[in-house]
Coordinates of C-alpha atoms and ligand atoms in Angstrom, one line a residue:
M979 CA 0.0 0.0 0.0
A980 CA 1.4 3.4 -0.9
P981 CA 1.8 5.9 1.9
S982 CA -0.9 8.0 0.4
A983 CA -3.4 5.2 0.6
I984 CA -4.5 5.9 4.1
T985 CA -5.3 9.5 3.3
A986 CA -7.4 8.2 0.4
A987 CA -9.4 6.2 2.9
T988 CA -10.4 9.2 5.0
T989 CA -14.1 8.7 4.6
P990 CA -15.4 7.1 7.7
P991 CA -15.7 3.3 7.2
H992 CA -18.9 2.3 5.6
G993 CA -21.1 -0.5 6.8
I994 CA -21.1 0.6 10.4
K995 CA -23.8 2.9 11.7
T996 CA -22.3 5.3 14.2
A997 CA -23.3 8.6 15.5
A998 CA -21.5 11.5 13.8
L999 CA -19.2 12.0 16.7
T1000 CA -17.5 8.7 16.3
A1001 CA -17.3 9.0 12.5
S1002 CA -15.6 12.3 12.8
A1003 CA -13.2 11.0 15.5
V1004 CA -12.3 8.2 13.2
Y1005 CA -11.8 10.7 10.4
H1006 CA -9.4 12.8 12.6
Q1007 CA -7.5 9.8 13.8
I1008 CA -6.8 8.8 10.2
E1009 CA -6.0 12.4 9.2
A1010 CA -3.5 12.7 12.1
Q1011 CA -1.6 9.8 10.6
S1012 CA -1.3 11.0 7.0
G1013 CA 2.4 11.2 6.3
L1014 CA 3.2 8.4 8.7
R1015 CA 3.7 4.9 7.6
P1016 CA 0.3 3.1 7.3
L1017 CA -0.4 -0.4 8.3
D1018 CA 0.7 -2.4 5.3
A1019 CA 0.0 -6.1 5.0
S1020 CA 2.2 -6.4 1.9
K1021 CA 5.2 -5.7 4.1
L1022 CA 4.5 -8.8 6.3
I1023 CA 7.6 -10.5 7.6
F1024 CA 7.0 -14.3 8.0
T1025 CA 9.1 -16.3 10.5
P1026 CA 7.8 -19.9 10.6
T1027 CA 7.9 -21.7 13.9
T1028 CA 10.7 -24.2 14.5
T1029 CA 8.8 -25.8 17.3
P1030 CA 5.3 -26.7 16.0
M1031 CA 2.8 -27.5 18.8
S1032 CA 0.5 -30.5 18.8
V1033 CA -3.1 -29.8 18.2
P1034 CA -5.2 -30.8 21.3
A1035 CA -7.9 -33.4 20.9
K1036 CA -11.4 -32.0 20.3
G1037 CA -13.1 -31.2 23.6
D1038 CA -9.8 -31.0 25.5
A1039 CA -11.0 -29.0 28.5
E1040 CA -7.5 -27.6 29.3
A1041 CA -7.1 -26.2 25.7
Y1042 CA -10.3 -24.3 26.2
I1043 CA -9.6 -23.1 29.8
S1044 CA -6.1 -21.9 28.9
S1045 CA -7.2 -20.7 25.4
Q1046 CA -4.4 -22.7 23.7
C1047 CA -3.5 -20.8 20.5
S1048 CA -2.3 -22.0 17.1
D1049 CA 1.4 -22.0 16.1
H1050 CA 1.6 -18.5 14.8
M1051 CA 0.4 -15.0 15.5
I1052 CA 0.4 -11.6 13.8
T1053 CA 2.0 -8.6 15.5
A1054 CA 2.5 -5.0 14.4
V1055 CA 3.9 -2.1 16.3
W1056 CA 2.9 1.6 15.8
K1057 CA 5.0 4.5 17.0
R1058 CA 3.7 8.1 17.2
E1059 CA 6.6 9.6 15.3
T1060 CA 6.8 7.1 12.5
G1061 CA 3.6 5.1 12.2
W1062 CA 3.3 1.4 11.6
E1063 CA 6.3 -0.8 11.4
S1064 CA 6.3 -3.9 9.1
P1065 CA 3.8 -6.4 10.5
E1066 CA 5.1 -9.8 11.5
L1067 CA 3.7 -13.3 11.2
K1068 CA 5.7 -15.2 13.7
P1069 CA 5.7 -18.1 16.2
Y1070 CA 3.0 -17.7 18.9
G1071 CA 4.6 -16.5 22.2
N1072 CA 4.4 -14.1 25.1
L1073 CA 4.5 -10.4 24.6
S1074 CA 7.1 -8.3 26.5
L1075 CA 5.7 -5.2 28.2
A1076 CA 7.1 -2.7 30.7
P1077 CA 5.2 -2.8 34.0
T1078 CA 4.5 0.9 33.2
A1079 CA 2.8 0.1 29.8
S1080 CA -0.3 2.2 29.2
V1081 CA -2.6 -0.8 28.8
L1082 CA -1.8 -2.2 32.2
H1083 CA -2.9 1.0 34.0
Y1084 CA -5.4 2.8 31.8
A1085 CA -7.1 0.0 29.9
T1086 CA -5.9 1.2 26.5
E1087 CA -7.1 -2.0 24.9
C1088 CA -9.7 -2.9 22.2
F1089 CA -10.4 -6.2 20.5
E1090 CA -12.5 -8.1 18.1
G1091 CA -14.0 -11.6 18.3
M1092 CA -14.6 -13.6 15.1
K1093 CA -14.8 -17.2 14.2
V1094 CA -13.4 -19.1 11.2
Y1095 CA -15.4 -22.0 10.0
R1096 CA -14.4 -25.2 8.2
G1097 CA -17.2 -25.6 5.6
Y1098 CA -19.1 -28.6 4.2
D1099 CA -17.1 -28.1 1.1
K1100 CA -13.8 -28.2 3.1
K1101 CA -13.2 -24.5 2.5
L1102 CA -12.3 -22.2 5.3
R1103 CA -14.6 -19.1 5.7
L1104 CA -14.7 -16.0 7.8
F1105 CA -18.1 -14.3 8.3
R1106 CA -18.2 -10.6 7.2
P1107 CA -14.6 -10.0 8.4
E1108 CA -14.5 -6.5 6.9
A1109 CA -17.2 -5.5 9.4
N1110 CA -15.0 -6.7 12.3
C1111 CA -12.0 -4.8 11.0
A1112 CA -14.1 -1.6 10.5
R1113 CA -15.5 -1.9 14.1
M1114 CA -12.0 -2.4 15.4
L1115 CA -11.0 1.0 14.0
I1116 CA -14.0 2.6 15.8
S1117 CA -13.1 0.9 19.1
A1118 CA -9.4 1.8 18.8
T1119 CA -10.3 5.5 18.1
R1120 CA -12.5 5.6 21.2
I1121 CA -9.5 4.9 23.4
A1122 CA -7.0 7.0 21.4
L1123 CA -5.2 4.1 19.8
P1124 CA -3.9 4.6 16.3
A1125 CA -5.9 4.3 13.1
F1126 CA -5.2 1.8 10.3
E1127 CA -6.9 0.8 7.1
P1128 CA -9.4 -1.9 8.1
S1129 CA -8.7 -3.9 4.8
E1130 CA -5.0 -4.2 5.8
L1131 CA -6.0 -5.8 9.1
E1132 CA -8.3 -8.2 7.2
K1133 CA -5.3 -9.2 5.0
L1134 CA -3.2 -9.9 8.1
I1135 CA -5.9 -12.1 9.5
L1136 CA -6.1 -14.0 6.2
A1137 CA -2.3 -14.4 6.3
L1138 CA -2.5 -16.1 9.7
L1139 CA -5.2 -18.4 8.5
E1140 CA -3.3 -19.3 5.4
V1141 CA -0.5 -20.8 7.5
D1142 CA -2.4 -22.2 10.4
G1143 CA -5.8 -23.1 9.0
V1144 CA -5.1 -26.5 7.5
K1145 CA -3.4 -27.9 10.6
W1146 CA -5.5 -26.3 13.3
L1147 CA -8.9 -26.5 11.7
P1148 CA -9.1 -29.6 9.6
K1149 CA -12.6 -30.9 10.3
T1150 CA -15.8 -29.9 8.6
G1151 CA -18.3 -28.3 11.0
D1152 CA -15.6 -27.1 13.4
F1153 CA -14.5 -23.5 14.1
L1154 CA -11.7 -21.6 15.8
Y1155 CA -11.9 -18.2 17.4
L1156 CA -9.8 -15.2 16.3
R1157 CA -8.9 -12.4 18.6
P1158 CA -7.5 -9.3 16.9
T1159 CA -6.3 -7.0 19.7
M1160 CA -4.7 -3.6 20.1
I1161 CA -3.0 -2.3 23.2
G1162 CA -1.2 0.9 24.3
S1163 CA 2.3 -0.6 24.8
A1164 CA 4.6 2.3 25.5
P1165 CA 6.1 2.6 29.0
G1166 CA 5.1 5.7 31.0
L1167 CA 2.6 6.3 33.7
G1168 CA 1.6 9.7 32.5
V1169 CA -2.1 9.7 31.8
A1170 CA -1.8 10.5 28.1
T1171 CA -2.7 9.2 24.7
P1172 CA -0.5 6.2 23.9
R1173 CA 2.8 6.9 22.1
E1174 CA 3.2 3.3 21.0
A1175 CA 0.6 0.6 20.2
T1176 CA 0.9 -3.1 19.5
L1177 CA -1.6 -4.9 17.3
F1178 CA -1.8 -8.6 17.5
V1179 CA -4.0 -11.4 16.2
I1180 CA -4.1 -14.8 17.8
M1181 CA -6.3 -17.8 17.0
T1182 CA -7.6 -20.1 19.7
F1183 CA -10.1 -22.7 20.7
M1184 CA -13.5 -21.8 22.1
P1185 CA -16.1 -24.3 23.2
S1186 CA -19.5 -24.3 21.6
L1187 CA -21.5 -22.3 24.2
N1188 CA -24.9 -23.9 23.3
K1189 CA -26.8 -24.5 26.5
E1190 CA -29.4 -27.2 26.8
G1191 CA -32.7 -25.8 27.8
G1192 CA -31.9 -22.2 26.7
L1193 CA -30.1 -19.3 28.4
R1194 CA -31.4 -18.0 31.7
L1195 CA -30.8 -14.3 32.1
L1196 CA -30.8 -12.1 35.2
A1197 CA -31.8 -8.6 34.6
S1198 CA -29.4 -6.1 36.1
Q1199 CA -31.1 -4.2 38.9
N1200 CA -28.4 -2.2 40.5
G1201 CA -25.6 -1.9 38.0
V1202 CA -25.2 -0.6 34.4
R1203 CA -22.9 -1.7 31.7
A1204 CA -22.9 1.4 29.6
W1205 CA -24.4 4.9 29.7
P1206 CA -24.9 7.8 27.3
G1207 CA -21.6 9.4 26.3
G1208 CA -19.7 6.4 27.5
F1209 CA -18.2 3.6 25.4
G1210 CA -20.7 0.8 25.3
F1211 CA -20.6 0.9 21.5
A1212 CA -16.9 0.1 21.5
K1213 CA -15.3 -3.3 22.0
V1214 CA -12.9 -2.1 24.6
G1215 CA -11.6 -4.2 27.5
A1216 CA -12.8 -1.5 29.9
N1217 CA -16.3 -2.7 29.2
Y1218 CA -15.7 -6.2 30.5
G1219 CA -13.7 -6.3 33.7
P1220 CA -16.2 -4.2 35.6
S1221 CA -19.1 -6.5 34.4
L1222 CA -17.6 -9.7 35.7
M1223 CA -18.8 -9.2 39.3
A1224 CA -22.4 -9.0 38.1
T1225 CA -21.9 -12.0 35.8
G1226 CA -20.4 -14.0 38.7
E1227 CA -23.3 -13.0 40.9
A1228 CA -25.8 -14.1 38.2
R1229 CA -24.0 -17.5 37.9
A1230 CA -24.1 -18.0 41.6
R1231 CA -27.8 -17.5 41.5
G1232 CA -28.3 -20.0 38.7
Y1233 CA -28.4 -17.7 35.7
D1234 CA -26.1 -17.8 32.7
Q1235 CA -25.8 -14.1 31.8
V1236 CA -26.8 -10.6 32.9
L1237 CA -29.4 -8.8 30.9
W1238 CA -28.2 -5.3 31.1
L1239 CA -30.7 -2.6 31.8
L1240 CA -30.3 1.2 31.7
N1241 CA -33.1 3.0 33.5
G1242 CA -35.3 0.0 32.9
Q1243 CA -34.5 -0.1 29.2
V1244 CA -33.3 -3.4 27.9
T1245 CA -29.9 -3.1 26.2
E1246 CA -28.0 -6.4 25.7
A1247 CA -27.2 -9.7 27.3
G1248 CA -23.6 -10.4 28.4
A1249 CA -21.5 -10.0 25.2
S1250 CA -24.5 -10.7 23.0
N1251 CA -27.3 -8.5 21.6
F1252 CA -30.8 -9.3 22.8
F1253 CA -33.8 -10.0 20.6
I1254 CA -37.4 -10.6 21.5
V1255 CA -40.3 -11.7 19.3
W1256 CA -43.7 -10.6 20.6
K1257 CA -47.2 -9.8 19.3
T1258 CA -48.2 -6.2 19.7
K1259 CA -51.5 -5.4 21.4
A1260 CA -52.9 -5.0 17.8
G1261 CA -51.7 -8.6 17.0
N1262 CA -48.7 -7.8 14.8
M1263 CA -45.8 -10.1 15.1
Q1264 CA -42.6 -8.1 15.7
L1265 CA -38.9 -9.0 16.1
V1266 CA -37.6 -6.3 18.5
T1267 CA -34.1 -5.3 19.5
A1268 CA -32.5 -2.2 21.1
P1269 CA -31.4 0.6 18.7
L1270 CA -27.8 1.8 18.1
G1271 CA -28.6 5.5 18.1
N1272 CA -27.7 6.3 21.7
K1273 CA -24.5 4.3 21.5
I1274 CA -25.2 2.2 24.6
I1275 CA -24.9 -1.2 22.9
L1276 CA -22.4 -2.9 20.7
D1277 CA -23.2 -2.9 17.0
G1278 CA -23.0 -6.7 16.8
I1279 CA -22.3 -8.2 13.4
T1280 CA -24.6 -11.1 14.2
R1281 CA -27.2 -8.5 15.2
R1282 CA -26.8 -6.7 12.0
S1283 CA -27.0 -9.9 10.0
I1284 CA -30.1 -11.1 11.7
I1285 CA -31.8 -7.7 11.1
Q1286 CA -30.9 -7.9 7.4
L1287 CA -32.1 -11.5 7.0
A1288 CA -35.3 -10.8 8.9
K1289 CA -36.0 -7.9 6.6
E1290 CA -35.1 -9.8 3.4
R1291 CA -36.7 -13.1 4.2
L1292 CA -39.3 -12.8 7.0
S1293 CA -41.0 -9.5 6.3
D1294 CA -44.2 -11.3 5.3
E1295 CA -44.7 -12.6 8.8
L1296 CA -42.4 -10.6 11.1
E1297 CA -41.9 -6.8 11.4
L1298 CA -38.3 -5.9 12.4
V1299 CA -38.3 -3.1 14.9
E1300 CA -35.2 -1.3 16.4
R1301 CA -36.6 0.6 19.3
D1302 CA -36.2 1.4 23.0
F1303 CA -38.2 -1.0 25.2
T1304 CA -38.3 -1.7 28.9
M1305 CA -38.6 -4.7 31.2
D1306 CA -42.1 -3.4 32.0
D1307 CA -43.0 -3.8 28.3
I1308 CA -41.8 -7.4 28.5
V1309 CA -43.6 -8.0 31.8
E1310 CA -46.8 -6.7 30.3
A1311 CA -46.4 -8.8 27.2
V1312 CA -45.7 -11.9 29.4
N1313 CA -48.9 -11.2 31.4
E1314 CA -50.9 -10.8 28.2
G1315 CA -49.5 -14.0 26.7
R1316 CA -47.9 -12.0 23.8
I1317 CA -44.3 -13.2 24.0
V1318 CA -43.3 -15.6 21.2
E1319 CA -39.6 -16.2 21.9
A1320 CA -36.4 -14.5 22.8
F1321 CA -32.7 -15.0 21.9
A1322 CA -29.2 -13.7 22.3
A1323 CA -27.0 -13.1 19.3
G1324 CA -23.3 -12.7 19.1
T1325 CA -20.2 -14.5 17.8
A1326 CA -19.4 -16.3 21.0
Y1327 CA -22.9 -17.6 21.9
F1328 CA -24.0 -17.4 18.3
V1329 CA -27.9 -17.5 18.2
A1330 CA -28.9 -18.7 21.7
P1331 CA -32.5 -19.3 22.7
I1332 CA -33.5 -17.7 26.0
S1333 CA -35.7 -19.7 28.3
A1334 CA -36.2 -17.2 31.2
I1335 CA -35.5 -13.7 32.4
N1336 CA -35.4 -12.9 36.1
Y1337 CA -36.7 -9.5 36.9
N1338 CA -37.6 -8.2 40.4
D1339 CA -36.9 -11.7 41.7
Q1340 CA -39.4 -13.3 39.4
D1341 CA -38.6 -15.7 36.6
L1342 CA -40.4 -14.7 33.4
D1343 CA -40.7 -17.7 31.1
M1344 CA -39.7 -17.2 27.5
P1345 CA -41.5 -19.8 25.3
M1346 CA -39.4 -22.2 23.2
Y1347 CA -42.2 -23.7 21.0
E1348 CA -39.8 -25.9 19.1
G1349 CA -38.8 -27.6 22.3
D1350 CA -35.2 -26.4 22.5
S1351 CA -35.7 -23.1 20.7
G1352 CA -38.2 -20.7 19.3
K1353 CA -39.3 -21.0 15.7
Y1354 CA -37.6 -17.8 14.4
T1355 CA -34.5 -18.3 16.5
A1356 CA -34.1 -21.7 14.8
I1357 CA -34.7 -20.3 11.3
L1358 CA -32.3 -17.4 11.6
K1359 CA -29.7 -19.6 13.2
T1360 CA -29.9 -22.1 10.4
W1361 CA -29.6 -19.4 7.7
L1362 CA -26.5 -18.0 9.3
M1363 CA -24.9 -21.4 9.8
N1364 CA -25.6 -22.2 6.2
I1365 CA -23.7 -19.1 5.2
M1366 CA -20.8 -19.6 7.6
Y1367 CA -20.3 -23.3 6.6
G1368 CA -20.8 -22.8 2.9
K1369 CA -24.1 -24.5 2.4
E1370 CA -25.4 -21.3 1.0
N1371 CA -23.2 -19.3 -1.2
H1372 CA -23.4 -15.8 0.1
P1373 CA -21.2 -12.7 0.0
W1374 CA -21.0 -12.7 3.8
G1375 CA -19.0 -16.0 3.7
V1376 CA -15.5 -15.0 2.8
V1377 CA -13.4 -17.9 1.6
V1378 CA -9.8 -18.1 2.9
K1379 CA -7.1 -19.2 0.5
E1380 CA -5.0 -21.9 2.0
K1381 CA -1.6 -23.4 1.4
Q1382 CA -2.2 -27.0 0.8
Ligands
PLP2832 C1 -19.0 -8.7 20.8 C2 -20.2 -8.2 21.5 C3 -21.5 -8.4 20.9 C4 -21.7 -9.3 19.7 O1 -21.1 -8.8 18.5 P1 -20.9 -9.7 17.3 O2 -20.2 -8.9 16.3 O3 -22.2 -10.2 16.9 O4 -20.0 -10.9 17.8 C5 -22.6 -7.9 21.5 N1 -22.5 -7.2 22.7 C6 -21.3 -7.0 23.3 C7 -21.2 -6.2 24.5 C8 -20.1 -7.5 22.7 O5 -18.9 -7.3 23.3

């Protein structure tokens, strides 16, 4: 990529709906870097591992607990004076950081979570990777980490898959989890925008989080995840650490995830977006989810895909509505028998049926008319799986070239 290429990309990334504030912040972050070296995947330096690891057996609990990674990782360092250094594809290993590094004190960290799937046709696919890479730029900008051209990050992810895909993900129907991450890595305790950043991409195992009997959610009564003017829309580590206490409490009480409320409004569930299907008082069938406009929730790629599929393929029977709604709206619909089903949607939990929501110490039952799922939950999940695993040819399924 020519040094001018990043200035050519100064229009805010498309495909992501964000309020103007973020779009202009992204724009300025990119502008600030014109003249510096851009992130350039064509400069990738490949150092193959000399000590290949053995692939753990499927279902190996330890590999899941410790997030065992594949043989290689991507790293790239950015410096304020010069820009991005040549990215590297190198043996997986520990990072070296000063104890004074910005990330360790001020949570200058953002990340992405995406899966790579081994299809029915033996091909390897990512699901809408360009959307993850564009969102990573928005998250990085929110915490003053440097800009990059999202398509260059996508190329780096593909480069990692090209070397590790065949060995680490051989079997049809399986997936691995990719974690692109950026941290403020310069030493210095001054509370200031990072002078140096490190981007890395690792690939690891993640269990299938499907839970028999559906997810049970505990509505948050005395804690919030995000607030207006905050950073709930960004995938930054600072959103997660402080949520773990509530999640632990929910688990101790027999629930799987917290359903985060803000002034009674339903926002999202754990690290998934929340959807509910209900009949309106007038009898219309609606698929409802919280809107992005107030920047409280994460703009999930699964969420976006479900919205688009529902609009394209279910509009005859189901009206898709992005709106604010409250637990009281849900309670009323439960009492009037208008709830059809509810589900959570995100890369980690995928499309997960919800069987109950606890609110004010009462379990509200969410129907699962197909036994283990609601009808629309099952339909949408199957459509997405067909795209991810190549049963349906669709532009969202991006095939990865592999070295054979
Ligand atoms: C990652 C995440 C989601 C889901 O986003 P996907 O792009 O669908 O994986 C939803 N909510 C939060 C808080 C998240 O961190």
